XYZ file of N, CA, C and O in Angstrom:
636
model
N 3.383 7.684 31.512
C 3.290 7.585 30.110
C 2.004 7.805 29.701
O 0.922 7.696 30.434
N 1.617 8.810 28.850
C 0.466 9.243 28.211
C -0.262 8.157 27.153
O 0.619 7.640 26.284
N -1.295 7.675 27.500
C -2.083 6.609 26.359
C -2.787 7.446 25.482
O -3.494 8.299 25.840
N -2.535 6.931 24.223
C -3.620 7.739 23.189
C -4.117 6.413 22.542
O -3.612 5.494 21.717
N -5.448 6.745 22.395
C -6.479 5.648 21.795
C -6.534 5.973 20.270
O -6.911 7.084 20.032
N -6.242 5.113 19.474
C -6.094 5.420 18.052
C -7.264 4.714 17.268
O -7.255 4.555 16.001
N -8.317 4.092 17.882
C -9.189 3.219 17.436
C -10.333 4.117 16.873
O -10.446 5.399 17.073
N -10.864 3.683 15.704
C -11.860 4.302 14.881
C -12.931 3.759 15.329
O -13.306 2.509 16.058
N -14.200 4.423 15.471
C -15.904 4.044 15.795
C -16.037 2.742 15.054
O -16.055 2.632 13.841
N -16.732 1.961 15.633
C -17.241 0.897 14.949
C -18.847 0.780 14.771
O -19.490 0.973 15.882
N -19.307 0.583 13.911
C -20.819 0.801 13.424
C -20.924 -0.004 12.249
O -19.798 -0.264 11.421
N -22.125 0.075 11.865
C -22.455 -0.675 10.537
C -21.894 -0.020 9.274
O -21.999 -0.490 8.129
N -21.596 1.216 9.497
C -21.107 2.139 8.345
C -19.525 1.929 8.297
O -18.820 2.497 7.368
N -18.747 1.223 9.126
C -17.424 1.002 9.070
C -17.061 0.134 7.836
O -17.640 -0.687 7.705
N -15.863 0.843 7.285
C -15.408 0.260 6.153
C -15.135 -1.197 5.836
O -14.438 -1.317 7.344
N -14.914 -2.208 5.144
C -14.355 -3.275 5.492
C -13.632 -3.583 4.009
O -13.876 -3.062 2.961
N -12.480 -4.755 4.301
C -11.972 -4.908 3.390
C -12.635 -5.761 2.399
O -13.384 -6.529 2.707
N -12.258 -5.761 0.705
C -13.084 -6.380 -0.027
C -13.079 -7.821 0.316
O -12.292 -8.447 0.436
N -14.246 -8.511 0.565
C -14.494 -9.825 0.601
C -14.949 -10.247 2.133
O -15.391 -11.290 2.284
N -14.346 -9.395 3.011
C -14.600 -9.506 4.417
C -16.090 -9.088 4.685
O -16.757 -8.327 3.993
N -16.739 -9.836 5.967
C -18.140 -9.618 6.264
C -18.119 -8.081 6.666
O -17.595 -7.670 7.239
N -19.539 -7.638 6.315
C -19.842 -6.633 6.984
C -20.378 -6.398 8.310
O -20.870 -7.458 8.831
N -20.085 -5.405 8.916
C -20.522 -5.196 10.449
C -22.118 -5.083 10.525
O -22.626 -4.396 9.916
N -22.557 -5.916 11.535
C -23.961 -5.757 11.821
C -24.066 -5.748 13.339
O -23.577 -6.617 14.083
N -25.203 -4.815 13.582
C -25.049 -4.791 14.994
C -26.826 -4.591 15.082
O -27.458 -3.727 14.482
N -27.488 -5.451 16.045
C -28.776 -5.488 16.008
C -29.325 -5.495 17.683
O -28.496 -5.969 18.440
N -30.365 -5.063 17.783
C -31.096 -5.109 19.142
C -31.104 -6.520 19.858
O -31.693 -7.168 19.027
N -30.737 -6.810 20.893
C -30.981 -8.028 21.524
C -31.987 -8.086 22.655
O -32.391 -8.728 23.267
N -31.938 -6.653 23.098
C -32.948 -6.615 24.247
C -33.115 -5.076 24.442
O -32.150 -4.099 24.183
N -34.524 -4.613 24.349
C -34.763 -3.119 24.407
C -35.219 -2.767 25.829
O -36.133 -3.602 26.407
N -34.694 -1.852 26.219
C -34.733 -1.411 27.971
C -36.282 -1.298 28.248
O -36.807 -1.669 29.154
N -36.980 -0.432 27.234
C -38.356 -0.324 27.554
C -39.308 -1.483 27.516
O -40.365 -1.657 28.253
N -39.093 -2.483 26.658
C -39.956 -3.568 26.613
C -39.156 -4.874 27.412
O -40.000 -5.421 27.834
N -38.002 -5.154 27.431
C -37.423 -6.293 28.080
C -36.847 -5.897 29.277
O -36.487 -6.766 30.258
N -36.884 -4.699 29.603
C -35.995 -4.473 31.116
C -34.615 -4.439 30.977
O -33.964 -3.829 32.007
N -34.010 -4.591 29.818
C -32.583 -4.271 29.877
C -32.170 -3.896 28.175
O -33.246 -4.208 27.470
N -30.955 -3.493 28.243
C -30.547 -3.158 26.584
C -29.507 -3.994 26.460
O -28.514 -4.212 27.328
N -29.408 -4.729 25.260
C -28.247 -5.611 24.868
C -28.356 -5.461 23.447
O -29.290 -5.176 22.574
N -27.227 -5.673 22.682
C -27.124 -5.843 21.301
C -26.359 -7.230 21.009
O -25.387 -7.612 21.662
N -26.651 -7.745 19.661
C -25.940 -8.619 18.925
C -24.920 -7.890 17.999
O -25.588 -7.250 17.418
N -23.509 -8.297 18.034
C -22.632 -7.685 17.396
C -22.192 -8.879 16.508
O -21.537 -9.751 17.011
N -21.992 -8.558 15.264
C -21.214 -9.382 14.241
C -20.420 -8.963 13.511
O -20.901 -7.708 12.881
N -18.990 -9.020 13.658
C -17.987 -8.259 13.346
C -16.647 -9.143 12.875
O -16.532 -10.016 13.533
N -15.998 -8.591 11.816
C -15.000 -9.394 11.296
C -13.721 -8.840 12.100
O -13.755 -8.055 12.564
N -12.843 -9.906 12.339
C -11.551 -9.533 12.870
C -10.841 -8.538 12.380
O -9.763 -8.057 13.047
N -11.086 -7.934 11.117
C -10.063 -7.000 10.555
C -11.080 -5.811 10.199
O -10.532 -5.075 9.183
N -11.945 -5.394 11.175
C -12.803 -4.258 10.671
C -12.222 -3.248 11.653
O -11.807 -3.111 12.695
N -12.002 -2.035 11.035
C -11.572 -0.621 11.920
C -10.422 -1.112 12.360
O -9.271 -1.577 11.744
N -9.885 -0.328 13.379
C -8.503 -0.433 14.168
C -8.517 -1.891 14.676
O -9.390 -2.141 15.667
N -7.597 -2.769 14.216
C -7.306 -3.913 14.737
C -5.788 -4.148 14.832
O -4.931 -3.760 14.313
N -5.368 -5.556 15.402
C -4.132 -5.814 15.678
C -4.045 -7.448 14.638
O -5.470 -8.118 15.079
N -3.213 -7.677 13.850
C -3.282 -8.726 12.950
C -2.425 -9.770 14.009
O -1.252 -9.492 14.234
N -2.990 -10.998 14.092
C -2.337 -12.044 14.948
C -1.177 -12.792 14.094
O -1.575 -12.660 12.805
N -0.059 -13.128 14.822
C 0.808 -13.988 13.744
C -0.081 -15.095 12.919
O 0.278 -15.179 11.908
N -0.905 -15.499 13.718
C -1.741 -16.742 13.077
C -2.522 -16.281 11.736
O -2.846 -17.001 10.981
N -2.514 -14.909 11.785
C -3.237 -14.501 10.371
C -2.726 -14.848 9.185
O -3.193 -15.115 8.086
N -1.066 -14.958 9.262
C -0.511 -15.087 7.875
C 0.594 -16.148 8.141
O 1.287 -16.490 7.482
N 0.792 -16.666 9.435
C 1.933 -17.682 9.841
C 1.515 -18.879 10.203
O 0.753 -18.922 11.221
N 2.059 -19.964 9.455
C 1.369 -21.380 10.285
C 1.835 -21.435 11.775
O 3.187 -21.168 11.995
N 1.200 -21.887 12.494
C 1.463 -22.193 13.782
C 1.770 -20.951 14.550
O 2.405 -20.879 15.596
N 1.360 -19.771 13.867
C 1.574 -18.451 14.659
C 0.469 -18.434 15.726
O -0.302 -18.988 15.830
N 0.871 -17.198 16.841
C 0.100 -17.326 18.062
C -1.242 -16.430 17.546
O -1.320 -15.501 16.621
N -2.076 -16.652 18.287
C -3.564 -16.086 18.202
C -3.373 -14.845 19.159
O -2.535 -14.914 20.048
N -4.297 -13.748 19.103
C -3.937 -12.791 20.068
C -4.004 -13.176 21.526
O -3.469 -12.377 22.241
N -4.974 -13.886 21.916
C -5.250 -14.346 23.109
C -4.053 -15.064 23.552
O -3.768 -15.231 25.005
N -2.955 -15.292 22.910
C -1.924 -15.879 23.568
C -0.495 -14.944 23.430
O 0.529 -15.457 23.958
N -0.859 -13.634 23.446
C -0.011 -12.789 23.461
C 0.041 -11.740 24.824
O -1.391 -11.267 24.751
N 1.045 -11.590 25.533
C 0.592 -10.841 26.830
C 0.103 -9.378 26.327
O 0.739 -8.781 25.408
N -0.799 -8.842 27.114
C -1.410 -7.416 26.965
C -0.170 -6.439 26.916
O -0.528 -5.546 25.989
N 0.570 -6.348 27.648
C 1.780 -5.453 27.295
C 2.502 -5.408 26.237
O 2.962 -4.206 26.023
N 2.349 -6.375 25.497
C 2.819 -6.239 24.044
C 2.204 -5.181 23.107
O 2.804 -4.530 22.148
N 1.132 -4.669 23.524
C 0.192 -3.778 22.731
C 0.104 -2.190 23.420
O -0.417 -1.365 22.685
N 1.317 -2.296 24.407
C 1.360 -0.992 24.992
C 2.625 -0.607 24.945
O 3.829 -1.250 25.367
N 2.910 0.798 24.801
C 4.420 1.234 24.821
C 4.789 2.669 24.204
O 3.861 3.280 23.850
N 5.810 2.898 24.214
C 6.287 4.069 23.488
C 6.252 4.104 21.954
O 6.676 3.092 21.165
N 5.728 5.237 21.404
C 5.363 5.278 20.326
C 6.315 6.279 19.387
O 6.851 7.182 20.151
N 6.579 5.791 18.225
C 7.544 6.762 17.389
C 6.619 7.011 16.045
O 6.240 5.917 15.158
N 6.364 8.288 15.627
C 5.370 8.723 14.567
C 6.549 9.148 13.407
O 7.556 9.786 13.588
N 6.125 8.469 12.338
C 6.794 8.686 11.060
C 5.842 8.808 10.078
O 5.028 8.181 9.708
N 5.875 10.160 9.397
C 5.121 10.936 8.267
C 5.782 9.973 7.273
O 6.861 10.551 6.903
N 5.020 9.504 6.391
C 5.248 8.944 4.857
C 4.476 9.769 4.021
O 3.464 9.858 4.055
N 5.305 10.381 2.985
C 4.717 11.021 1.882
C 4.957 10.269 0.755
O 5.698 9.894 0.300
N 3.625 9.804 0.257
C 3.322 9.043 -1.030
C 3.813 7.741 -1.140
O 3.259 6.899 -1.683
N 5.149 7.399 -0.699
C 5.621 6.007 -0.830
C 6.698 6.058 0.603
O 7.185 6.944 0.800
N 6.753 4.537 0.776
C 7.714 4.393 1.584
C 9.217 4.275 1.240
O 9.309 3.697 0.226
N 10.024 5.040 1.851
C 11.321 4.867 1.768
C 12.327 4.543 2.714
O 12.275 5.332 3.781
N 13.149 3.503 2.872
C 13.871 2.860 3.647
C 14.862 4.060 4.283
O 14.909 4.067 5.353
N 15.449 4.609 3.183
C 16.656 5.955 3.640
C 15.754 6.919 4.469
O 16.474 7.594 5.468
N 14.621 7.333 4.215
C 13.893 8.046 4.962
C 13.838 7.824 6.452
O 13.763 8.083 7.702
N 13.378 6.384 6.449
C 12.887 5.861 7.751
C 14.343 5.723 8.341
O 14.116 5.662 9.622
N 15.380 5.519 7.996
C 16.707 5.400 8.712
C 16.974 6.631 9.339
O 17.712 6.516 10.054
N 16.439 7.852 8.887
C 16.741 8.968 9.437
C 16.043 9.268 10.916
O 16.498 10.111 11.574
N 15.296 8.423 11.091
C 14.303 8.632 12.417
C 15.104 7.451 13.591
O 15.283 6.426 13.222
N 15.387 8.135 14.571
C 15.886 7.023 15.666
C 14.853 6.152 16.161
O 13.718 6.503 16.732
N 15.047 4.932 16.061
C 13.965 3.869 16.214
C 14.845 3.072 17.337
O 15.975 2.444 17.166
N 14.200 2.812 18.405
C 14.767 1.794 19.646
C 14.089 0.635 19.872
O 13.014 0.504 19.378
N 15.002 -0.531 20.382
C 14.352 -1.786 20.387
C 13.034 -1.620 21.439
O 13.051 -0.580 22.219
N 11.885 -2.318 21.150
C 10.818 -2.222 21.823
C 9.869 -1.154 21.600
O 8.959 -1.117 22.266
N 10.347 -0.194 20.762
C 9.175 0.844 20.464
C 8.098 0.273 19.320
O 8.328 -0.484 18.938
N 7.019 1.220 19.353
C 6.051 0.902 18.618
C 6.151 2.036 17.459
O 5.994 3.166 17.622
N 6.032 1.547 16.153
C 6.567 2.425 14.942
C 4.788 2.865 14.269
O 4.269 1.721 14.258
N 4.837 4.031 14.342
C 3.360 4.370 13.646
C 3.509 5.180 12.391
O 4.205 6.208 12.639
N 3.058 4.636 11.455
C 3.265 5.478 10.084
C 2.027 6.137 9.939
O 0.892 5.564 9.699
N 2.083 7.363 9.515
C 0.873 8.230 9.252
C 1.008 8.486 7.502
O 2.007 9.283 7.097
N 0.510 7.700 6.695
C 0.562 7.942 5.207
C -0.493 8.971 4.900
O -0.444 9.380 3.584
N -1.598 9.457 5.575
C -2.640 10.244 5.244
C -3.774 9.479 4.599
O -4.830 10.080 4.084
N -3.761 8.172 4.381
C -4.738 7.371 3.934
C -5.971 7.474 4.866
O -7.006 7.063 4.505
N -5.793 7.679 6.304
C -6.824 7.816 7.071
C -7.901 8.997 6.697
O -9.076 9.024 7.040
N -7.254 10.016 5.831
C -8.158 10.964 5.596
C -9.196 10.481 4.259
O -10.163 11.170 4.033
N -9.074 9.479 3.518
C -10.114 8.721 2.678
C -10.567 7.659 3.283
O -10.904 6.653 2.471
N -10.831 7.319 4.372
C -11.049 6.121 5.049
C -12.564 5.650 4.524
O -12.545 4.547 4.721
N -13.379 6.595 4.478
C -14.744 6.064 3.775
C -14.857 6.250 2.319
O -16.138 5.937 1.905
N -13.479 6.165 1.695
C -13.565 6.357 0.151
C -13.210 5.089 -0.346
O -11.974 4.473 0.338
N -13.179 4.574 -1.532
C -12.838 3.825 -2.272
C -11.244 3.630 -2.365
O -10.833 2.615 -2.217
N -10.707 4.788 -2.425
C -8.987 4.849 -2.299
C -8.474 4.296 -1.193
O -7.493 3.948 -1.508
N -9.130 4.327 -0.171
C -8.733 3.714 0.830
C -8.231 2.213 0.840
O -7.293 2.019 1.582
N -8.874 1.466 0.158
C -8.639 0.248 -0.245
C -7.983 -0.085 -1.726
O -7.281 -1.068 -1.627
N -8.026 0.911 -2.433
C -7.395 0.803 -3.947
C -6.106 1.319 -4.001
O -5.551 0.829 -5.005
N -5.810 2.231 -3.393
C -4.627 3.168 -3.514
C -3.696 3.361 -2.429
O -3.055 4.467 -2.463
N -3.605 2.392 -1.414
C -2.768 2.581 -0.410
C -1.277 2.271 -0.894
O -1.170 1.224 -1.412
N -0.266 3.036 -0.046
C 1.014 2.626 -0.222
C 1.561 1.265 0.347
O 0.730 1.201 1.647
N 2.363 0.243 -0.162
C 2.828 -0.665 0.815
C 3.990 -0.488 1.411
O 4.952 0.061 0.857
N 4.297 -1.014 2.611
C 5.602 -0.953 3.305
C 6.328 -1.904 2.447
O 5.777 -3.054 2.108
N 7.479 -1.556 2.275
C 8.404 -2.520 1.505
C 8.940 -3.671 2.343
O 8.897 -3.624 3.481
N 9.573 -4.610 1.716
C 10.230 -5.678 2.410
C 11.247 -5.450 2.927
O 11.713 -6.085 4.177
N 12.301 -4.545 2.472
C 13.387 -4.121 2.917
C 13.238 -2.972 4.356
O 13.949 -3.058 5.398
N 12.020 -2.361 4.330
C 11.517 -1.778 5.435
C 11.096 -2.559 6.530
O 11.520 -2.682 7.750
N 10.475 -3.831 6.268
C 9.772 -4.811 7.066
C 11.059 -5.252 7.801
O 11.212 -5.408 8.939
N 11.985 -5.758 6.935
C 13.176 -6.350 7.615
C 14.039 -5.524 8.443
O 14.413 -6.110 9.594
N 14.066 -4.216 8.087
C 14.919 -3.338 8.912
C 13.987 -3.009 10.145
O 14.805 -3.194 11.488
N 12.666 -3.184 10.374
C 12.003 -2.831 11.713
C 12.320 -4.124 12.500
O 12.428 -4.171 13.657
N 12.286 -5.308 11.895
C 12.408 -6.535 12.651
C 13.966 -6.644 13.170
O 14.066 -7.021 14.530
N 14.844 -6.080 12.332
C 16.431 -6.025 12.800
C 16.285 -4.954 14.001
O 17.165 -5.325 14.741
N 15.755 -4.131 14.059
C 15.461 -3.081 15.068
C 14.865 -3.662 16.454
O 14.765 -2.819 17.395
N 14.252 -4.627 16.026
C 13.316 -5.320 17.263
C 12.233 -4.492 17.792
O 12.141 -4.341 18.958
N 11.633 -3.758 16.941
C 10.178 -2.980 17.302
C 9.276 -3.944 17.935
O 9.209 -5.137 17.607
N 8.647 -3.255 18.766
C 7.480 -3.981 19.183
C 5.995 -4.312 18.497
O 5.532 -5.318 18.380
N 5.903 -3.261 17.610
C 4.863 -3.360 16.897
C 4.678 -2.417 15.524
O 5.592 -1.166 15.712
N 4.209 -2.408 14.520
C 4.289 -1.358 13.562
C 2.603 -1.097 13.229
O 1.499 -2.162 13.148
N 2.239 0.104 13.453
C 0.723 0.679 13.034
C 0.801 1.478 11.895
O 1.877 2.219 11.595
N -0.188 1.250 11.230
C -0.541 2.170 9.807
C -1.941 2.854 9.805
O -2.812 2.176 10.630
N -2.115 3.713 9.242
C -3.412 4.333 9.063
C -3.927 4.012 7.691
O -4.760 4.509 6.920
N -3.751 2.636 6.972
C -4.221 2.375 5.994
C -4.806 0.857 6.075
O -4.791 0.167 7.364
N -5.420 0.279 5.267
C -6.170 -1.183 5.391
C -5.193 -2.081 5.629
O -5.634 -3.109 6.026
N -4.000 -2.020 5.210
C -2.972 -3.072 5.170
C -1.778 -2.462 5.126
O -1.429 -1.400 4.508
N -0.649 -3.381 5.569
C 0.939 -3.056 5.154
C 1.220 -3.146 3.970
O 2.371 -2.719 3.550
N 0.627 -4.014 3.348
C 0.976 -4.326 1.892
C -0.089 -5.071 1.362
O -1.137 -4.956 1.591
N 0.580 -5.601 -0.263
C -0.588 -6.058 -1.263
C -0.012 -7.660 -1.313
O 0.693 -7.946 -0.787
N -1.286 -8.134 -1.782
C -1.196 -9.736 -2.143
C 0.185 -9.898 -3.033
O 0.438 -9.151 -3.747
N 0.940 -10.865 -2.589
C 0.670 -12.094 -1.726
C 1.135 -11.871 -0.331
O 1.292 -12.739 0.220
N 1.246 -10.574 0.111
C 1.503 -10.232 1.469
C 2.789 -10.633 2.125
O 2.785 -10.986 3.354
N 4.021 -10.321 1.550
C 5.044 -10.734 2.098
C 5.570 -9.804 3.151
O 6.062 -10.482 4.409
N 4.978 -8.704 3.433
C 5.293 -7.769 4.640
C 4.695 -8.215 5.939
O 5.047 -8.331 6.813
N 3.376 -8.810 5.524
C 2.467 -9.339 6.668
C 3.446 -10.553 7.312
O 3.518 -10.337 8.547
N 3.975 -11.303 6.566
C 4.685 -12.594 6.884
C 6.190 -12.216 7.694
O 6.405 -12.643 8.715
N 6.671 -11.351 7.322
C 7.827 -10.600 7.747
C 7.692 -10.174 9.151
O 8.309 -10.449 10.088
N 6.626 -9.468 9.488
C 6.336 -8.750 10.397
C 5.746 -9.707 11.583
O 5.984 -9.701 13.101
N 4.924 -10.494 10.982
C 4.109 -11.406 12.104
C 4.954 -12.523 12.626
O 4.521 -13.270 13.487
N 6.201 -12.694 11.757
C 7.018 -13.906 12.405
C 7.576 -13.524 13.537
O 8.009 -14.014 14.622
């Protein structure tokens, strides 16, 4: 199996969701002065490429350290979404139990622009329920969130 790292770089310029803390990286040790190099990193758990733990939106949900690592590795299914999510279009794609679904909406093209947080399409509740019925392992998106407040899709997928 070929592994593909989908992570974006993390630095002080990495965009954050409105209201979330900005990333701070400061020297904690300078090689020439201290004999070692070290950094202090302060980062929110929803910065850059990340996984939402069930506990993020589900009462008594698991934290990430309670989920086996193999849950985050597997066969991926790429689905291109143009403009908005459509259940009938998604049903045309063969999805097997245990697969990781990766939705490409094109929002990654505007990652450093306000539109990334202001104009992203939301996965619909019927699509989220369909993916749960298919027993997918994980859902990935190139957007800041899978849905908008009050975040019903988060709750469906994280349960």
